[in-house]
Amino acid sequence: MKVSELMSTNLVVVQMDDHLGKLKAIFEETRFHHLLVVEGERLYGIISDRDLLKSLSPNIGTMAATTKDMASLNKKAHQIMTRRPIFLREDATIDDAISIFNQNKISCIPIVDNTEAPFGIISWRDIMREIGKTLHTKH
């Protein structure tokens, strides 16, 4: 099976210079766990919701928030993104994705075209869901 059969094409793409305040709002408004960072159309990085949480002061949104806490919202995406993320092409197999998940501490893999522009994403959850369906139909 190809990754293109399981991947989601519902992506949220942000720019390298987008502020963390914007990213925080995107994570809060969507149920996404990863944002793909592009420059032009090309994939340059990825930011997880956990990456963002680690970069922001826990005081934001509370009475204890200081000017310094609020300033963390002005950092830019390129400052916290994982650079040169591992990616696959649409003709890669699920076995290729499983191998990458087993060899790296990542929870998703962007799927890119031949210009490295992202057009899909696959998570380990997508694969587990498919395995669950397969097991369920066998019983």
JSON list of C-alpha atoms in Angstrom, two decimals:
[
{"chain": "A", "resi": 1, "resn": "MET", "atom": "CA", "xyz": [0.00, 0.00, 0.00]},
{"chain": "A", "resi": 2, "resn": "LYS", "atom": "CA", "xyz": [1.23, 3.51, -0.85]},
{"chain": "A", "resi": 3, "resn": "VAL", "atom": "CA", "xyz": [1.38, 6.33, 1.69]},
{"chain": "A", "resi": 4, "resn": "SER", "atom": "CA", "xyz": [-0.79, 8.36, -0.68]},
{"chain": "A", "resi": 5, "resn": "GLU", "atom": "CA", "xyz": [-3.68, 5.97, 0.11]},
{"chain": "A", "resi": 6, "resn": "LEU", "atom": "CA", "xyz": [-3.60, 6.80, 3.85]},
{"chain": "A", "resi": 7, "resn": "MET", "atom": "CA", "xyz": [-2.20, 10.32, 4.01]},
{"chain": "A", "resi": 8, "resn": "SER", "atom": "CA", "xyz": [-4.27, 13.34, 4.88]},
{"chain": "A", "resi": 9, "resn": "THR", "atom": "CA", "xyz": [-4.28, 16.16, 2.35]},
{"chain": "A", "resi": 10, "resn": "ASN", "atom": "CA", "xyz": [-5.76, 18.54, 4.89]},
{"chain": "A", "resi": 11, "resn": "LEU", "atom": "CA", "xyz": [-2.62, 20.54, 5.78]},
{"chain": "A", "resi": 12, "resn": "VAL", "atom": "CA", "xyz": [-1.85, 23.73, 7.61]},
{"chain": "A", "resi": 13, "resn": "VAL", "atom": "CA", "xyz": [1.15, 25.48, 6.14]},
{"chain": "A", "resi": 14, "resn": "VAL", "atom": "CA", "xyz": [2.88, 28.47, 7.75]},
{"chain": "A", "resi": 15, "resn": "GLN", "atom": "CA", "xyz": [5.71, 30.72, 6.66]},
{"chain": "A", "resi": 16, "resn": "MET", "atom": "CA", "xyz": [9.18, 30.88, 8.23]},
{"chain": "A", "resi": 17, "resn": "ASP", "atom": "CA", "xyz": [8.59, 34.38, 9.64]},
{"chain": "A", "resi": 18, "resn": "ASP", "atom": "CA", "xyz": [5.10, 33.79, 11.05]},
{"chain": "A", "resi": 19, "resn": "HIS", "atom": "CA", "xyz": [4.97, 34.74, 14.74]},
{"chain": "A", "resi": 20, "resn": "LEU", "atom": "CA", "xyz": [4.28, 32.15, 17.42]},
{"chain": "A", "resi": 21, "resn": "GLY", "atom": "CA", "xyz": [1.15, 34.08, 18.37]},
{"chain": "A", "resi": 22, "resn": "LYS", "atom": "CA", "xyz": [-0.29, 33.19, 14.95]},
{"chain": "A", "resi": 23, "resn": "LEU", "atom": "CA", "xyz": [0.78, 29.56, 15.31]},
{"chain": "A", "resi": 24, "resn": "LYS", "atom": "CA", "xyz": [-0.79, 29.37, 18.77]},
{"chain": "A", "resi": 25, "resn": "ALA", "atom": "CA", "xyz": [-4.08, 30.63, 17.33]},
{"chain": "A", "resi": 26, "resn": "ILE", "atom": "CA", "xyz": [-3.93, 28.08, 14.50]},
{"chain": "A", "resi": 27, "resn": "PHE", "atom": "CA", "xyz": [-3.37, 25.20, 16.93]},
{"chain": "A", "resi": 28, "resn": "GLU", "atom": "CA", "xyz": [-6.24, 26.44, 19.11]},
{"chain": "A", "resi": 29, "resn": "GLU", "atom": "CA", "xyz": [-8.64, 26.82, 16.15]},
{"chain": "A", "resi": 30, "resn": "THR", "atom": "CA", "xyz": [-7.81, 23.52, 14.44]},
{"chain": "A", "resi": 31, "resn": "ARG", "atom": "CA", "xyz": [-7.38, 20.02, 15.77]},
{"chain": "A", "resi": 32, "resn": "PHE", "atom": "CA", "xyz": [-4.03, 19.68, 14.06]},
{"chain": "A", "resi": 33, "resn": "HIS", "atom": "CA", "xyz": [-0.90, 18.55, 15.87]},
{"chain": "A", "resi": 34, "resn": "HIS", "atom": "CA", "xyz": [1.64, 19.63, 13.23]},
{"chain": "A", "resi": 35, "resn": "LEU", "atom": "CA", "xyz": [2.23, 22.69, 11.09]},
{"chain": "A", "resi": 36, "resn": "LEU", "atom": "CA", "xyz": [4.41, 22.51, 7.99]},
{"chain": "A", "resi": 37, "resn": "VAL", "atom": "CA", "xyz": [6.82, 25.42, 7.56]},
{"chain": "A", "resi": 38, "resn": "VAL", "atom": "CA", "xyz": [7.46, 26.49, 3.99]},
{"chain": "A", "resi": 39, "resn": "GLU", "atom": "CA", "xyz": [9.32, 29.19, 2.16]},
{"chain": "A", "resi": 40, "resn": "GLY", "atom": "CA", "xyz": [7.68, 29.75, -1.18]},
{"chain": "A", "resi": 41, "resn": "GLU", "atom": "CA", "xyz": [6.20, 26.31, -1.80]},
{"chain": "A", "resi": 42, "resn": "ARG", "atom": "CA", "xyz": [9.13, 24.25, -0.49]},
{"chain": "A", "resi": 43, "resn": "LEU", "atom": "CA", "xyz": [9.06, 22.42, 2.85]},
{"chain": "A", "resi": 44, "resn": "TYR", "atom": "CA", "xyz": [11.74, 23.63, 5.25]},
{"chain": "A", "resi": 45, "resn": "GLY", "atom": "CA", "xyz": [10.50, 22.58, 8.66]},
{"chain": "A", "resi": 46, "resn": "ILE", "atom": "CA", "xyz": [7.78, 21.21, 10.88]},
{"chain": "A", "resi": 47, "resn": "ILE", "atom": "CA", "xyz": [6.39, 22.40, 14.20]},
{"chain": "A", "resi": 48, "resn": "SER", "atom": "CA", "xyz": [4.40, 20.18, 16.55]},
{"chain": "A", "resi": 49, "resn": "ASP", "atom": "CA", "xyz": [1.97, 21.46, 19.14]},
{"chain": "A", "resi": 50, "resn": "ARG", "atom": "CA", "xyz": [4.48, 20.22, 21.73]},
{"chain": "A", "resi": 51, "resn": "ASP", "atom": "CA", "xyz": [7.27, 22.29, 20.14]},
{"chain": "A", "resi": 52, "resn": "LEU", "atom": "CA", "xyz": [5.08, 25.36, 20.51]},
{"chain": "A", "resi": 53, "resn": "LEU", "atom": "CA", "xyz": [4.16, 24.58, 24.13]},
{"chain": "A", "resi": 54, "resn": "LYS", "atom": "CA", "xyz": [7.84, 24.25, 25.02]},
{"chain": "A", "resi": 55, "resn": "SER", "atom": "CA", "xyz": [8.57, 27.63, 23.42]},
{"chain": "A", "resi": 56, "resn": "LEU", "atom": "CA", "xyz": [5.86, 29.66, 25.14]},
{"chain": "A", "resi": 57, "resn": "SER", "atom": "CA", "xyz": [5.70, 30.79, 28.73]},
{"chain": "A", "resi": 58, "resn": "PRO", "atom": "CA", "xyz": [3.10, 28.88, 30.77]},
{"chain": "A", "resi": 59, "resn": "ASN", "atom": "CA", "xyz": [2.02, 32.27, 32.19]},
{"chain": "A", "resi": 60, "resn": "ILE", "atom": "CA", "xyz": [0.54, 33.45, 28.87]},
{"chain": "A", "resi": 61, "resn": "GLY", "atom": "CA", "xyz": [-3.17, 33.99, 29.29]},
{"chain": "A", "resi": 62, "resn": "THR", "atom": "CA", "xyz": [-2.95, 34.32, 33.08]},
{"chain": "A", "resi": 63, "resn": "MET", "atom": "CA", "xyz": [-2.77, 37.29, 35.43]},
{"chain": "A", "resi": 64, "resn": "ALA", "atom": "CA", "xyz": [0.86, 36.37, 36.12]},
{"chain": "A", "resi": 65, "resn": "ALA", "atom": "CA", "xyz": [1.92, 36.99, 32.51]},
{"chain": "A", "resi": 66, "resn": "THR", "atom": "CA", "xyz": [4.73, 39.53, 32.27]},
{"chain": "A", "resi": 67, "resn": "THR", "atom": "CA", "xyz": [5.92, 41.53, 29.28]},
{"chain": "A", "resi": 68, "resn": "LYS", "atom": "CA", "xyz": [8.73, 39.00, 28.89]},
{"chain": "A", "resi": 69, "resn": "ASP", "atom": "CA", "xyz": [6.21, 36.12, 28.87]},
{"chain": "A", "resi": 70, "resn": "MET", "atom": "CA", "xyz": [4.14, 37.85, 26.20]},
{"chain": "A", "resi": 71, "resn": "ALA", "atom": "CA", "xyz": [7.27, 38.57, 24.13]},
{"chain": "A", "resi": 72, "resn": "SER", "atom": "CA", "xyz": [7.67, 34.83, 23.50]},
{"chain": "A", "resi": 73, "resn": "LEU", "atom": "CA", "xyz": [4.64, 35.15, 21.18]},
{"chain": "A", "resi": 74, "resn": "ASN", "atom": "CA", "xyz": [6.81, 37.34, 18.93]},
{"chain": "A", "resi": 75, "resn": "LYS", "atom": "CA", "xyz": [9.35, 34.60, 18.20]},
{"chain": "A", "resi": 76, "resn": "LYS", "atom": "CA", "xyz": [9.17, 33.31, 14.65]},
{"chain": "A", "resi": 77, "resn": "ALA", "atom": "CA", "xyz": [8.37, 29.86, 13.28]},
{"chain": "A", "resi": 78, "resn": "HIS", "atom": "CA", "xyz": [11.90, 29.31, 11.96]},
{"chain": "A", "resi": 79, "resn": "GLN", "atom": "CA", "xyz": [13.25, 29.76, 15.50]},
{"chain": "A", "resi": 80, "resn": "ILE", "atom": "CA", "xyz": [11.45, 26.72, 16.90]},
{"chain": "A", "resi": 81, "resn": "MET", "atom": "CA", "xyz": [10.85, 24.47, 13.87]},
{"chain": "A", "resi": 82, "resn": "THR", "atom": "CA", "xyz": [12.54, 21.14, 13.29]},
{"chain": "A", "resi": 83, "resn": "ARG", "atom": "CA", "xyz": [14.71, 21.85, 10.27]},
{"chain": "A", "resi": 84, "resn": "ARG", "atom": "CA", "xyz": [15.12, 19.49, 7.32]},
{"chain": "A", "resi": 85, "resn": "PRO", "atom": "CA", "xyz": [12.26, 17.23, 8.36]},
{"chain": "A", "resi": 86, "resn": "ILE", "atom": "CA", "xyz": [12.16, 13.66, 7.17]},
{"chain": "A", "resi": 87, "resn": "PHE", "atom": "CA", "xyz": [9.69, 13.36, 4.30]},
{"chain": "A", "resi": 88, "resn": "LEU", "atom": "CA", "xyz": [8.47, 10.85, 1.75]},
{"chain": "A", "resi": 89, "resn": "ARG", "atom": "CA", "xyz": [7.26, 11.06, -1.82]},
{"chain": "A", "resi": 90, "resn": "GLU", "atom": "CA", "xyz": [3.73, 9.92, -2.75]},
{"chain": "A", "resi": 91, "resn": "ASP", "atom": "CA", "xyz": [4.98, 6.67, -4.30]},
{"chain": "A", "resi": 92, "resn": "ALA", "atom": "CA", "xyz": [6.56, 5.55, -0.99]},
{"chain": "A", "resi": 93, "resn": "THR", "atom": "CA", "xyz": [4.98, 2.57, 0.73]},
{"chain": "A", "resi": 94, "resn": "ILE", "atom": "CA", "xyz": [3.48, 2.17, 4.17]},
{"chain": "A", "resi": 95, "resn": "ASP", "atom": "CA", "xyz": [6.46, -0.09, 4.93]},
{"chain": "A", "resi": 96, "resn": "ASP", "atom": "CA", "xyz": [8.76, 2.87, 4.16]},
{"chain": "A", "resi": 97, "resn": "ALA", "atom": "CA", "xyz": [6.78, 5.03, 6.58]},
{"chain": "A", "resi": 98, "resn": "ILE", "atom": "CA", "xyz": [6.80, 2.36, 9.31]},
{"chain": "A", "resi": 99, "resn": "SER", "atom": "CA", "xyz": [10.57, 2.01, 8.94]},
{"chain": "A", "resi": 100, "resn": "ILE", "atom": "CA", "xyz": [11.01, 5.79, 9.37]},
{"chain": "A", "resi": 101, "resn": "PHE", "atom": "CA", "xyz": [8.72, 5.87, 12.42]},
{"chain": "A", "resi": 102, "resn": "ASN", "atom": "CA", "xyz": [10.64, 2.97, 13.99]},
{"chain": "A", "resi": 103, "resn": "GLN", "atom": "CA", "xyz": [14.04, 4.61, 13.39]},
{"chain": "A", "resi": 104, "resn": "ASN", "atom": "CA", "xyz": [13.14, 8.16, 14.45]},
{"chain": "A", "resi": 105, "resn": "LYS", "atom": "CA", "xyz": [11.30, 9.85, 17.29]},
{"chain": "A", "resi": 106, "resn": "ILE", "atom": "CA", "xyz": [8.70, 11.52, 15.09]},
{"chain": "A", "resi": 107, "resn": "SER", "atom": "CA", "xyz": [4.92, 11.30, 14.95]},
{"chain": "A", "resi": 108, "resn": "CYS", "atom": "CA", "xyz": [4.24, 12.37, 11.37]},
{"chain": "A", "resi": 109, "resn": "ILE", "atom": "CA", "xyz": [5.87, 12.39, 7.95]},
{"chain": "A", "resi": 110, "resn": "PRO", "atom": "CA", "xyz": [5.13, 15.07, 5.35]},
{"chain": "A", "resi": 111, "resn": "ILE", "atom": "CA", "xyz": [4.52, 13.82, 1.82]},
{"chain": "A", "resi": 112, "resn": "VAL", "atom": "CA", "xyz": [6.07, 16.06, -0.83]},
{"chain": "A", "resi": 113, "resn": "ASP", "atom": "CA", "xyz": [6.14, 16.34, -4.62]},
{"chain": "A", "resi": 114, "resn": "ASN", "atom": "CA", "xyz": [9.30, 16.43, -6.75]},
{"chain": "A", "resi": 115, "resn": "THR", "atom": "CA", "xyz": [9.88, 20.12, -5.87]},
{"chain": "A", "resi": 116, "resn": "GLU", "atom": "CA", "xyz": [9.61, 19.29, -2.14]},
{"chain": "A", "resi": 117, "resn": "ALA", "atom": "CA", "xyz": [6.30, 21.12, -1.85]},
{"chain": "A", "resi": 118, "resn": "PRO", "atom": "CA", "xyz": [4.11, 19.42, 0.77]},
{"chain": "A", "resi": 119, "resn": "PHE", "atom": "CA", "xyz": [0.72, 18.09, -0.29]},
{"chain": "A", "resi": 120, "resn": "GLY", "atom": "CA", "xyz": [0.05, 15.43, 2.32]},
{"chain": "A", "resi": 121, "resn": "ILE", "atom": "CA", "xyz": [0.97, 14.18, 5.75]},
{"chain": "A", "resi": 122, "resn": "ILE", "atom": "CA", "xyz": [0.85, 10.75, 7.36]},
{"chain": "A", "resi": 123, "resn": "SER", "atom": "CA", "xyz": [0.96, 10.05, 11.06]},
{"chain": "A", "resi": 124, "resn": "TRP", "atom": "CA", "xyz": [1.64, 6.84, 12.94]},
{"chain": "A", "resi": 125, "resn": "ARG", "atom": "CA", "xyz": [-2.03, 7.08, 14.02]},
{"chain": "A", "resi": 126, "resn": "ASP", "atom": "CA", "xyz": [-3.13, 6.85, 10.37]},
{"chain": "A", "resi": 127, "resn": "ILE", "atom": "CA", "xyz": [-1.18, 3.61, 10.02]},
{"chain": "A", "resi": 128, "resn": "MET", "atom": "CA", "xyz": [-2.47, 2.19, 13.30]},
{"chain": "A", "resi": 129, "resn": "ARG", "atom": "CA", "xyz": [-6.05, 3.02, 12.25]},
{"chain": "A", "resi": 130, "resn": "GLU", "atom": "CA", "xyz": [-5.53, 1.09, 9.01]},
{"chain": "A", "resi": 131, "resn": "ILE", "atom": "CA", "xyz": [-4.01, -1.88, 10.85]},
{"chain": "A", "resi": 132, "resn": "GLY", "atom": "CA", "xyz": [-7.00, -1.81, 13.21]},
{"chain": "A", "resi": 133, "resn": "LYS", "atom": "CA", "xyz": [-9.43, -1.92, 10.26]},
{"chain": "A", "resi": 134, "resn": "THR", "atom": "CA", "xyz": [-7.51, -4.80, 8.70]},
{"chain": "A", "resi": 135, "resn": "LEU", "atom": "CA", "xyz": [-7.49, -6.78, 11.96]},
{"chain": "A", "resi": 136, "resn": "HIS", "atom": "CA", "xyz": [-11.16, -6.06, 12.55]},
{"chain": "A", "resi": 137, "resn": "THR", "atom": "CA", "xyz": [-12.20, -7.34, 9.11]},
{"chain": "A", "resi": 138, "resn": "LYS", "atom": "CA", "xyz": [-10.23, -10.57, 9.60]},
{"chain": "A", "resi": 139, "resn": "HIS", "atom": "CA", "xyz": [-12.17, -11.48, 12.75]}
]
